[in-house]
């Protein structure tokens, strides 16, 4: 979803005699914008100033700060350099694993399930053909709730592992691991 008609101003409404400067802001992902704003407010004891809110919005849209947005920068800072990681999601998904990295429960929320599947995907050997029995053995070793078939099906359905029509050969798809899933895997490894 894109926000194309949001205008930021450099001065608060009714703050003086300076004319308002309209500055358009384009956001590709409104959900990411909401998460970034929520995480920026989470650690605050007091309400942020007008400029702090402008900086939060600009950073959420991929700019360095409000000044960078205001300067008319044609290209926002690449989001991949320093993605904002939702720490609450990292903690929530990491709690599904015990201190040894064994999955103790499969989360109910689909985004958390996908993150768990990425962690399991990261443990599969790259560019290696596996039989169904080998995948089952790995999944059994990596979880403790007794449903390795669920994990095998879900990881395939999520497109992280491909299998032949007859289900004899499985191979991990070589995909870039999302930053959130990387953070979760690190959190689990550090337990």
PDB file of C-alpha atoms in Angstrom, residues 151-163:
ATOM      1  CA  UNK A 151       6.666 -28.581   9.843  1.00  0.00           C
ATOM      2  CA  UNK A 152       7.712 -30.392   6.652  1.00  0.00           C
ATOM      3  CA  UNK A 153       4.469 -29.450   4.879  1.00  0.00           C
ATOM      4  CA  UNK A 154       4.515 -25.852   6.125  1.00  0.00           C
ATOM      5  CA  UNK A 155       8.115 -25.202   5.084  1.00  0.00           C
ATOM      6  CA  UNK A 156       7.280 -26.487   1.584  1.00  0.00           C
ATOM      7  CA  UNK A 157       4.002 -24.562   1.391  1.00  0.00           C
ATOM      8  CA  UNK A 158       5.858 -21.388   2.402  1.00  0.00           C
ATOM      9  CA  UNK A 159       8.139 -21.833  -0.624  1.00  0.00           C
ATOM     10  CA  UNK A 160      11.289 -22.275   1.461  1.00  0.00           C
ATOM     11  CA  UNK A 161      11.814 -25.874   0.385  1.00  0.00           C
ATOM     12  CA  UNK A 162      10.855 -27.457  -2.922  1.00  0.00           C
ATOM     13  CA  UNK A 163       9.958 -31.094  -3.414  1.00  0.00           C
TER      14      UNK A 163
END
